[in-house]
Short mmCIF file of N, CA and C in Angstrom, two decimals:
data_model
loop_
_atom_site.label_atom_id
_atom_site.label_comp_id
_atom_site.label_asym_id
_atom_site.label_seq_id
_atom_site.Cartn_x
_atom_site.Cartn_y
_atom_site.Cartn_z
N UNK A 1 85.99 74.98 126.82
CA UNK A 1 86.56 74.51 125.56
C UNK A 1 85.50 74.52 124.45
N UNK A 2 84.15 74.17 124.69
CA UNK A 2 82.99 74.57 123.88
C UNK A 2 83.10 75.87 123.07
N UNK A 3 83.33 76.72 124.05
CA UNK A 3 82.74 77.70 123.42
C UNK A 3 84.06 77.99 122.43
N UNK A 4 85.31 77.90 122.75
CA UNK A 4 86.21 77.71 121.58
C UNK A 4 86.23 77.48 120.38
N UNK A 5 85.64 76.41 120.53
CA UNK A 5 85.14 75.28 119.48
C UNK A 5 84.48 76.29 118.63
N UNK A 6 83.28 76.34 119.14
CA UNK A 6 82.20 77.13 119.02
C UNK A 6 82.79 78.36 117.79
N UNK A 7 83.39 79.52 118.78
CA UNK A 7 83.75 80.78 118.18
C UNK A 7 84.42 80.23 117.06
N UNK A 8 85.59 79.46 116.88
CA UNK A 8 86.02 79.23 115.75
C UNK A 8 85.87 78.53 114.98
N UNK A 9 84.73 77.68 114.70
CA UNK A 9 83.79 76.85 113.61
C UNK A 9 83.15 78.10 113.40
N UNK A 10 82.66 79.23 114.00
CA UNK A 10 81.96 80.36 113.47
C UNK A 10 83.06 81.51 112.35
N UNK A 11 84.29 81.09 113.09
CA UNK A 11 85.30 82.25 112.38
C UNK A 11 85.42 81.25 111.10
N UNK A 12 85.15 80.41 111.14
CA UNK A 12 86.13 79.68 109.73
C UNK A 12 84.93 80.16 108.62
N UNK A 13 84.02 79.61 109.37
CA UNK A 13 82.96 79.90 108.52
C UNK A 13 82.60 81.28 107.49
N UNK A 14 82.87 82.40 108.64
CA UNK A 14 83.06 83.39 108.33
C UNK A 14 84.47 83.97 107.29
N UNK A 15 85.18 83.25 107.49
CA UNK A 15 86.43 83.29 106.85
C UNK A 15 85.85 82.67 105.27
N UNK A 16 85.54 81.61 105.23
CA UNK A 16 84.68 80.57 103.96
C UNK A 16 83.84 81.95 102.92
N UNK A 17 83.15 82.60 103.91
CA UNK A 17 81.62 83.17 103.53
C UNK A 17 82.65 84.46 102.83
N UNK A 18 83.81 84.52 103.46
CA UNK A 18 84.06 86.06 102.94
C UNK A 18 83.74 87.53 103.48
N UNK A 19 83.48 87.27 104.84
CA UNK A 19 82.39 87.93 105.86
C UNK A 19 83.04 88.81 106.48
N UNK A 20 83.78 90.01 106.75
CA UNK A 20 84.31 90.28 107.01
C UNK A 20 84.00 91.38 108.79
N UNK A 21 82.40 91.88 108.58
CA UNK A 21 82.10 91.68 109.88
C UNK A 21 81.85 90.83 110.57
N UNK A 22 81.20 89.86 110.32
CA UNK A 22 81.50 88.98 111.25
C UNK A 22 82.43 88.32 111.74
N UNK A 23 83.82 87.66 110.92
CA UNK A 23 85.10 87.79 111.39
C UNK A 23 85.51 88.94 111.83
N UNK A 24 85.31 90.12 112.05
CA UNK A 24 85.93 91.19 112.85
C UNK A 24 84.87 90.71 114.80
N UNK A 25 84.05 90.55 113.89
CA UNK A 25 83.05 90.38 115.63
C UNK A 25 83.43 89.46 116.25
N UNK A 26 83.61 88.39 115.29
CA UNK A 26 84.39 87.00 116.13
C UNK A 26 85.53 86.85 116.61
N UNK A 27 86.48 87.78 116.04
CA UNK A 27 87.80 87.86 116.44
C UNK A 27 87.76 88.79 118.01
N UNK A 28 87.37 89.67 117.55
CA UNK A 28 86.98 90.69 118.94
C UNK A 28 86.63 89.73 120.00
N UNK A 29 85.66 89.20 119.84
CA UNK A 29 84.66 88.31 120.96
C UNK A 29 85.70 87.51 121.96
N UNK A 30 86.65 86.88 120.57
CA UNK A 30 88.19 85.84 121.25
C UNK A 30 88.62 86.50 121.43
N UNK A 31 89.48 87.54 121.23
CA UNK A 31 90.32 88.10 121.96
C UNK A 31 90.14 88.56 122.96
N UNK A 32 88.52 89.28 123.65
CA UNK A 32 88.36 89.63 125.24
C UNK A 32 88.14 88.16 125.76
N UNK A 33 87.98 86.89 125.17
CA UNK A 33 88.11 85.67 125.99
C UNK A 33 89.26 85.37 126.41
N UNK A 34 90.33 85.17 125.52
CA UNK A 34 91.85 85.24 125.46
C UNK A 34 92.18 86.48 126.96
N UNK A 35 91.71 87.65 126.71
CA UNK A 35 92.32 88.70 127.54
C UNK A 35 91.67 88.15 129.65
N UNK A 36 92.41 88.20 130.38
CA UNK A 36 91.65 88.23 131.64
C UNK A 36 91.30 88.98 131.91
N UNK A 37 90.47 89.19 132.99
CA UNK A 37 89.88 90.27 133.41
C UNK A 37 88.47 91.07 132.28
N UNK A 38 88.28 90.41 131.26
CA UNK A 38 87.05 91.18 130.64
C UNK A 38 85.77 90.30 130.09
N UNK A 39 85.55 89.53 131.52
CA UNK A 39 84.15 89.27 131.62
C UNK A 39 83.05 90.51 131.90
N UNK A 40 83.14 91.23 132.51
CA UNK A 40 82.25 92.49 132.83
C UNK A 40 82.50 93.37 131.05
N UNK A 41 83.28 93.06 130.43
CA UNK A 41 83.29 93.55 129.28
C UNK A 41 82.54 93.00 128.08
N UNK A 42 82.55 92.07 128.80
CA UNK A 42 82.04 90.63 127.51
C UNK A 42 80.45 91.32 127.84
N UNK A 43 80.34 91.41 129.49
CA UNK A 43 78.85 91.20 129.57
C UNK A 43 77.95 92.60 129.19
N UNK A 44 79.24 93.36 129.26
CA UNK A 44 78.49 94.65 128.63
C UNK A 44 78.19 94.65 127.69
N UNK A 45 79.42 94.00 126.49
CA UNK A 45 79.30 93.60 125.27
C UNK A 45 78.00 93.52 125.06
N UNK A 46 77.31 92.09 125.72
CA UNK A 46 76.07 91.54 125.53
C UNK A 46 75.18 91.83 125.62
N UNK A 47 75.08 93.37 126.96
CA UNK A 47 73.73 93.31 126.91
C UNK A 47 74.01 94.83 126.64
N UNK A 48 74.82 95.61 125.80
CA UNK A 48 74.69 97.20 125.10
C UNK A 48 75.20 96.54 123.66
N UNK A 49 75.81 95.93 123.49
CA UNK A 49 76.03 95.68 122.09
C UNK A 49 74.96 96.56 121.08
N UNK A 50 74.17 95.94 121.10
CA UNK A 50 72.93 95.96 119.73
C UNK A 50 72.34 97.59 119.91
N UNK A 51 72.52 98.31 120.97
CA UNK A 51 72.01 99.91 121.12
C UNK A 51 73.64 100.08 120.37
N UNK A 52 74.27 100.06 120.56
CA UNK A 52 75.87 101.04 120.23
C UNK A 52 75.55 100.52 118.88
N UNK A 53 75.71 99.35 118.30
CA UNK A 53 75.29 99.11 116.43
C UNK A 53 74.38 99.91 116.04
N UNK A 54 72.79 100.00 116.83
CA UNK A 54 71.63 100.96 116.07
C UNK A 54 72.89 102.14 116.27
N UNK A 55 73.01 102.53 116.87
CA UNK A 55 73.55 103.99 117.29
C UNK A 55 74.57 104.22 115.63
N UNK A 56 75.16 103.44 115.82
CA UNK A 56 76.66 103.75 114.70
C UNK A 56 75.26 103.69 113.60
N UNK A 57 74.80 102.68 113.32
CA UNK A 57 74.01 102.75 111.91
C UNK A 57 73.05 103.91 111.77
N UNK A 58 72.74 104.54 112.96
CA UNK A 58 71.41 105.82 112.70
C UNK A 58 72.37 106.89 112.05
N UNK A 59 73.68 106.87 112.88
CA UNK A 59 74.72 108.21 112.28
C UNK A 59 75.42 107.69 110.55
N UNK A 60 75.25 106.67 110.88
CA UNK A 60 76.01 106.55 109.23
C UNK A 60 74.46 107.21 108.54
N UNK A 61 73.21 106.72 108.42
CA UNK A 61 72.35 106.85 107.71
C UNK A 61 71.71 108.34 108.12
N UNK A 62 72.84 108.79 108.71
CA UNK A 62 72.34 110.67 108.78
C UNK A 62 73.40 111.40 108.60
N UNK A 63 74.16 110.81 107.87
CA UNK A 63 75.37 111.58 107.54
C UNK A 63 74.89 112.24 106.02
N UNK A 64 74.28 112.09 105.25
CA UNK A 64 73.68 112.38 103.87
C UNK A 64 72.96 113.53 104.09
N UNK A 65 72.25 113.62 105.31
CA UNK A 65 71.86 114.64 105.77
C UNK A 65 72.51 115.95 106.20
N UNK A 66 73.12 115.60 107.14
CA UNK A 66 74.57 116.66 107.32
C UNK A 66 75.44 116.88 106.36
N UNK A 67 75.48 116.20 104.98
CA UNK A 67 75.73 116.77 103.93
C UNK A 67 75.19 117.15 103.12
N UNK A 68 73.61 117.21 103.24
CA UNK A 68 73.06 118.13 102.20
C UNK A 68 72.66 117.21 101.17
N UNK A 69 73.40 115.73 101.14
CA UNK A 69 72.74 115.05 100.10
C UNK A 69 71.48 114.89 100.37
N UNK A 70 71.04 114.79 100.89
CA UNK A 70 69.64 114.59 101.55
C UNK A 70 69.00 115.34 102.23
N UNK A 71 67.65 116.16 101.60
CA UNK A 71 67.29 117.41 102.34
C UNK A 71 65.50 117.48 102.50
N UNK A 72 64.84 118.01 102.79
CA UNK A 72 63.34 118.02 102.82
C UNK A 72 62.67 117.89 101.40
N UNK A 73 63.20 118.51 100.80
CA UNK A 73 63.13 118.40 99.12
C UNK A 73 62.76 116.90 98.89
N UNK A 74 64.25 115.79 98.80
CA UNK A 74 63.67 115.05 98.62
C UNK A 74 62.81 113.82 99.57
N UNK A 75 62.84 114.03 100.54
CA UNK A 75 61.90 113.34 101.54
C UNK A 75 60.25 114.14 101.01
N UNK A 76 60.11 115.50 100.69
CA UNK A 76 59.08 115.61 100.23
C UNK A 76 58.71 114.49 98.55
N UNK A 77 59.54 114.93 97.69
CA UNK A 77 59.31 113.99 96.60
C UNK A 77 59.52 112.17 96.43
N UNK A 78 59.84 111.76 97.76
CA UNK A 78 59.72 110.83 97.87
C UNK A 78 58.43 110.12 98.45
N UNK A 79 57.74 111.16 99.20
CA UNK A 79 56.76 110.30 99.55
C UNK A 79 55.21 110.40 98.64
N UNK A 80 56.07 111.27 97.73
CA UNK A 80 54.54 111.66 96.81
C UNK A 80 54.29 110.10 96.07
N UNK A 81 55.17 109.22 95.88
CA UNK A 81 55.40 108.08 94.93
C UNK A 81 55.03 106.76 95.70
N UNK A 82 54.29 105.79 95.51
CA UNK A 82 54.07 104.38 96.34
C UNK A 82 55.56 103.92 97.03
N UNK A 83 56.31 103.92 96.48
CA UNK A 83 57.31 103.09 96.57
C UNK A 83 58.16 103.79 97.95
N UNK A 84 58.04 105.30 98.10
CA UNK A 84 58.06 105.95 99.30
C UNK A 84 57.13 105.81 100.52
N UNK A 85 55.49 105.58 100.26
CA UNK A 85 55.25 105.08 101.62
C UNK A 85 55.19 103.30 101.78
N UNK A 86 55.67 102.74 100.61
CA UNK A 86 56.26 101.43 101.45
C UNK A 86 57.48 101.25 102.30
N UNK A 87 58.53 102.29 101.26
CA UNK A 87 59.30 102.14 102.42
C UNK A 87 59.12 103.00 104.18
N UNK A 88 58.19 103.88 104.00
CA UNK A 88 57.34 104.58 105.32
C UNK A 88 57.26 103.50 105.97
N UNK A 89 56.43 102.60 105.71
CA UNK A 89 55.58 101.39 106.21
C UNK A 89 56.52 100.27 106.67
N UNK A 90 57.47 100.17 105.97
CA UNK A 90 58.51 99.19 106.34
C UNK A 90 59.64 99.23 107.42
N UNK A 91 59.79 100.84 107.18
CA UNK A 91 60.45 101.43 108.40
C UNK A 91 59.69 101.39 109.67
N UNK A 92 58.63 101.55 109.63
CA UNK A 92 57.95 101.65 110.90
C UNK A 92 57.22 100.20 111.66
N UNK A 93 57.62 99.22 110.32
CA UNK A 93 56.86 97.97 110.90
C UNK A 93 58.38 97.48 111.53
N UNK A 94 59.36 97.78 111.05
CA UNK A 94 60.58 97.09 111.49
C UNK A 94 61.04 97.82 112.86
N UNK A 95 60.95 98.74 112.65
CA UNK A 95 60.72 99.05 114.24
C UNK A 95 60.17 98.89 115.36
N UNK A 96 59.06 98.35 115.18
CA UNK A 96 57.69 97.41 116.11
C UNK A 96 58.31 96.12 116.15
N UNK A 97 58.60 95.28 115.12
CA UNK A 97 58.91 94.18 115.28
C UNK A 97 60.48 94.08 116.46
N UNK A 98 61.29 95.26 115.94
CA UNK A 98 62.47 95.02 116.57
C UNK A 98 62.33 94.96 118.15
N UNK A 99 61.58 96.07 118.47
CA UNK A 99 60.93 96.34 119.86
C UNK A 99 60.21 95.08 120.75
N UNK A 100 59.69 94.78 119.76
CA UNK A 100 59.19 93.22 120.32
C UNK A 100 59.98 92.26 120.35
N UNK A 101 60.79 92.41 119.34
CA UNK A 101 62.10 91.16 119.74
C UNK A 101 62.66 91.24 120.67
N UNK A 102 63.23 92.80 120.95
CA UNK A 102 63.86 93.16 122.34
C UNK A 102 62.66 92.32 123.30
N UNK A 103 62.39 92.61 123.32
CA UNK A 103 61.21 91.89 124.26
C UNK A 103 61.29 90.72 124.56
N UNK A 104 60.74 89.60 123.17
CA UNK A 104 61.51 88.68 123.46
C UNK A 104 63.16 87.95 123.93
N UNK A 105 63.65 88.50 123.71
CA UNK A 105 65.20 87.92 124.04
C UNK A 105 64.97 88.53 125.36
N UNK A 106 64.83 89.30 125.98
CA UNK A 106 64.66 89.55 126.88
C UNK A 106 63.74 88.21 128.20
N UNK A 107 62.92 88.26 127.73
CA UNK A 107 62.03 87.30 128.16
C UNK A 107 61.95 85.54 127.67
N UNK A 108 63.25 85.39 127.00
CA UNK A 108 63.70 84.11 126.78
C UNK A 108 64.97 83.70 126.16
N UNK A 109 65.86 84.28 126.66
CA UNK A 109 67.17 84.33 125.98
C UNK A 109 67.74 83.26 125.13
N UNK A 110 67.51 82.13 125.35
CA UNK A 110 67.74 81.16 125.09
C UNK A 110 67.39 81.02 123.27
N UNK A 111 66.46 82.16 123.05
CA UNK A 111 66.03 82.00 121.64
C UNK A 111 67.62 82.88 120.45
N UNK A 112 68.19 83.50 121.37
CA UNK A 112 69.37 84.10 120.74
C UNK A 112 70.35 83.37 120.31
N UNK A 113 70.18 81.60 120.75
CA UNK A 113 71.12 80.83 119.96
C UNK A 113 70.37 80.77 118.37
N UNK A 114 69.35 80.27 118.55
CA UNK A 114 68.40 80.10 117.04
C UNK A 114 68.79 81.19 116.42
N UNK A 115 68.91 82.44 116.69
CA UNK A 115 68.58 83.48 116.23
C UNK A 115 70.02 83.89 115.40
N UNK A 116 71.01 83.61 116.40
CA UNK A 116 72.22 84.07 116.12
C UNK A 116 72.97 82.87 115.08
N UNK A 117 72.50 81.87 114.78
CA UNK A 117 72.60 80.76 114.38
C UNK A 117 72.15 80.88 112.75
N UNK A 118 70.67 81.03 112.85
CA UNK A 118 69.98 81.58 111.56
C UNK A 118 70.83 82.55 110.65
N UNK A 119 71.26 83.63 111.59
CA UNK A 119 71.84 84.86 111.27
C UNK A 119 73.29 84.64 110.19
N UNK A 120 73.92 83.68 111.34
CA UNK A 120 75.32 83.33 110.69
C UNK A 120 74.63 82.39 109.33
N UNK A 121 74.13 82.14 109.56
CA UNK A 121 73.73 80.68 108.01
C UNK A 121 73.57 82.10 107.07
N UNK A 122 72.22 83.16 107.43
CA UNK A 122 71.84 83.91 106.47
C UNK A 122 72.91 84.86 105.67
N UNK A 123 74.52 85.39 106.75
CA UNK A 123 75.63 86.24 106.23
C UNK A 123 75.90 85.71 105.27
N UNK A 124 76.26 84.35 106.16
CA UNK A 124 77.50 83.56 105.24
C UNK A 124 77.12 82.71 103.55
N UNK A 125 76.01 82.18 103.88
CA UNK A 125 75.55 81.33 102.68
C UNK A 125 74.54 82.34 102.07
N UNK A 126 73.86 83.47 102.18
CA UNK A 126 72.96 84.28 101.41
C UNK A 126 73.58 85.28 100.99
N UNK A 127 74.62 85.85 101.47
CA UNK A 127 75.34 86.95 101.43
C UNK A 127 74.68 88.29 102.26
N UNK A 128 73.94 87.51 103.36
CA UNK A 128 73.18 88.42 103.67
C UNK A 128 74.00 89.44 104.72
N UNK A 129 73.37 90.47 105.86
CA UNK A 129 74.16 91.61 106.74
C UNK A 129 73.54 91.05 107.94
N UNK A 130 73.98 90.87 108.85
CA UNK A 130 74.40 90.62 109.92
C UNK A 130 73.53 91.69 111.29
N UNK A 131 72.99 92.60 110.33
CA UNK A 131 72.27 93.68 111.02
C UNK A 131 70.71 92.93 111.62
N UNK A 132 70.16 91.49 111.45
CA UNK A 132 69.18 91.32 111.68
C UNK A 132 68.31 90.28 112.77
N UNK A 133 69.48 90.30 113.50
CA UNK A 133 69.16 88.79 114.74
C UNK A 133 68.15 90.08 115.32
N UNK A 134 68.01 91.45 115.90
CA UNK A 134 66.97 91.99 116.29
C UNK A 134 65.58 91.93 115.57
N UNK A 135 65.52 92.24 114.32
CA UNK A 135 64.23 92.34 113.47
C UNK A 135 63.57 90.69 113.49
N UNK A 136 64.89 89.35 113.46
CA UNK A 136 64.24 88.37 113.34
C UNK A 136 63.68 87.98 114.39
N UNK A 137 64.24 88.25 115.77
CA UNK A 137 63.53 88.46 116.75
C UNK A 137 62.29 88.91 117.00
N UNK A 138 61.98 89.79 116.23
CA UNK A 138 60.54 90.46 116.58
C UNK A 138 59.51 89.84 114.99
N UNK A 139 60.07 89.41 114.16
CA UNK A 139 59.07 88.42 113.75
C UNK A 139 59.15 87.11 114.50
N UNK A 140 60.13 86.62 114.87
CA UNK A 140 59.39 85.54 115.91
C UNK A 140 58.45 85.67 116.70
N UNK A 141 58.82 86.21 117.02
CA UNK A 141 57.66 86.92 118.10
C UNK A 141 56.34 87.17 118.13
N UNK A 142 56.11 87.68 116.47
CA UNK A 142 54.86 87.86 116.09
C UNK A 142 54.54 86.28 115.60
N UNK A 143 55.24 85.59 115.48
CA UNK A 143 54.80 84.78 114.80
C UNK A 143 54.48 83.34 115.73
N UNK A 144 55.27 83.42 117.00
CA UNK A 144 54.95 82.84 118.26
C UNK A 144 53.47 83.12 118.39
N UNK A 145 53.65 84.59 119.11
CA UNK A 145 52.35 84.73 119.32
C UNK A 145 51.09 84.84 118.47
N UNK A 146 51.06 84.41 117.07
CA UNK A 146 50.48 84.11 116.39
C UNK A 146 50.02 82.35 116.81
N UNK A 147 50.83 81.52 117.33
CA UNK A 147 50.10 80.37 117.46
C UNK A 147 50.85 80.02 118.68
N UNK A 148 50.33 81.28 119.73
CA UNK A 148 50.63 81.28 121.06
C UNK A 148 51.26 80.43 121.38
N UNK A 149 52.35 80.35 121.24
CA UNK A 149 53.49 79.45 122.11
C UNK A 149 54.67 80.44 122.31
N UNK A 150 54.40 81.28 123.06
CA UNK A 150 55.42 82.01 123.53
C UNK A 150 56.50 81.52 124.32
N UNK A 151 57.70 81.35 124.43
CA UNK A 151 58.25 80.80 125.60
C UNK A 151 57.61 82.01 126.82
N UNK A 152 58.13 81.13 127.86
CA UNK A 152 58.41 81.85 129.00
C UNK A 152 56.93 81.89 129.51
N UNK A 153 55.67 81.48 129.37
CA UNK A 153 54.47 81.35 129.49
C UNK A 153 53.90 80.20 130.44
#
């Protein structure tokens, strides 16, 4: 009954915020609870979820490519400019960090309530995307092990 609770203090919320992936995620989530038989679905859910999202988001963000909007041209004139190798730099630090988050959740799951928690506050009340319980993960992480208190140690 918790977790009821739970999912739908998250949907309202989401409903409040105007959120519309995350009410699609939350609704999904209840309805394989609602459905029998799709615990092995749930759990796949849980632990492929976040590869099938990178996946959909690498093809949306290479579709510009396969159309030509986006070609060597300007990836060359982009990086002649600062503002191109920050975003170099940003891409590649967010990728380290994410990697390490995997890591962590991995090695302390328990931090994916905080995480997923943070996340919903950050959609709903910042207007923020929903794309970042991995990246915040891997600054925790750095930032754990910055004053070594890692769980799981």
């Amino acid at each position: 009954m918790e977790s009821w609770l739970f999912l739908l203090a998250i949907l309202i919320i989401a409903l409040v915020g105007k959120n519309k992936s995350l009410v699609i995620g939350v609704a999904v989530v209840m309805v394989l609870k609602l459905l029998p038989q799709t615990q092995h679905l749930m759990k796949l859910l849980q632990s492929q979820g976040i590869n099938w999202g990178v996946t959909v988001i690498s093809a949306a963000i290479m579709v510009p490519i396969a159309t030509g909007e986006i070609g060597v041209k300007e990836l060359l004139h982009v990086i002649k400019s600062p503002a191109g190798w920050i975003a170099i730099g940003c891409g590649v630090l967010v990728a380290v960090l994410s990697a390490k988050g995997v890591g962590l959740l991995a090695m302390s799951p328990e931090m994916t309530v905080a995480l997923v928690f943070g996340t919903i506050l950050g959609v709903v009340f910042l207007k923020g995307i929903a794309a970042g319980p991995v990246i915040a993960s891997g600054i925790t992480y750095v930032i754990l092990t910055a004053f070594n208190i890692l769980p799981g140690r």
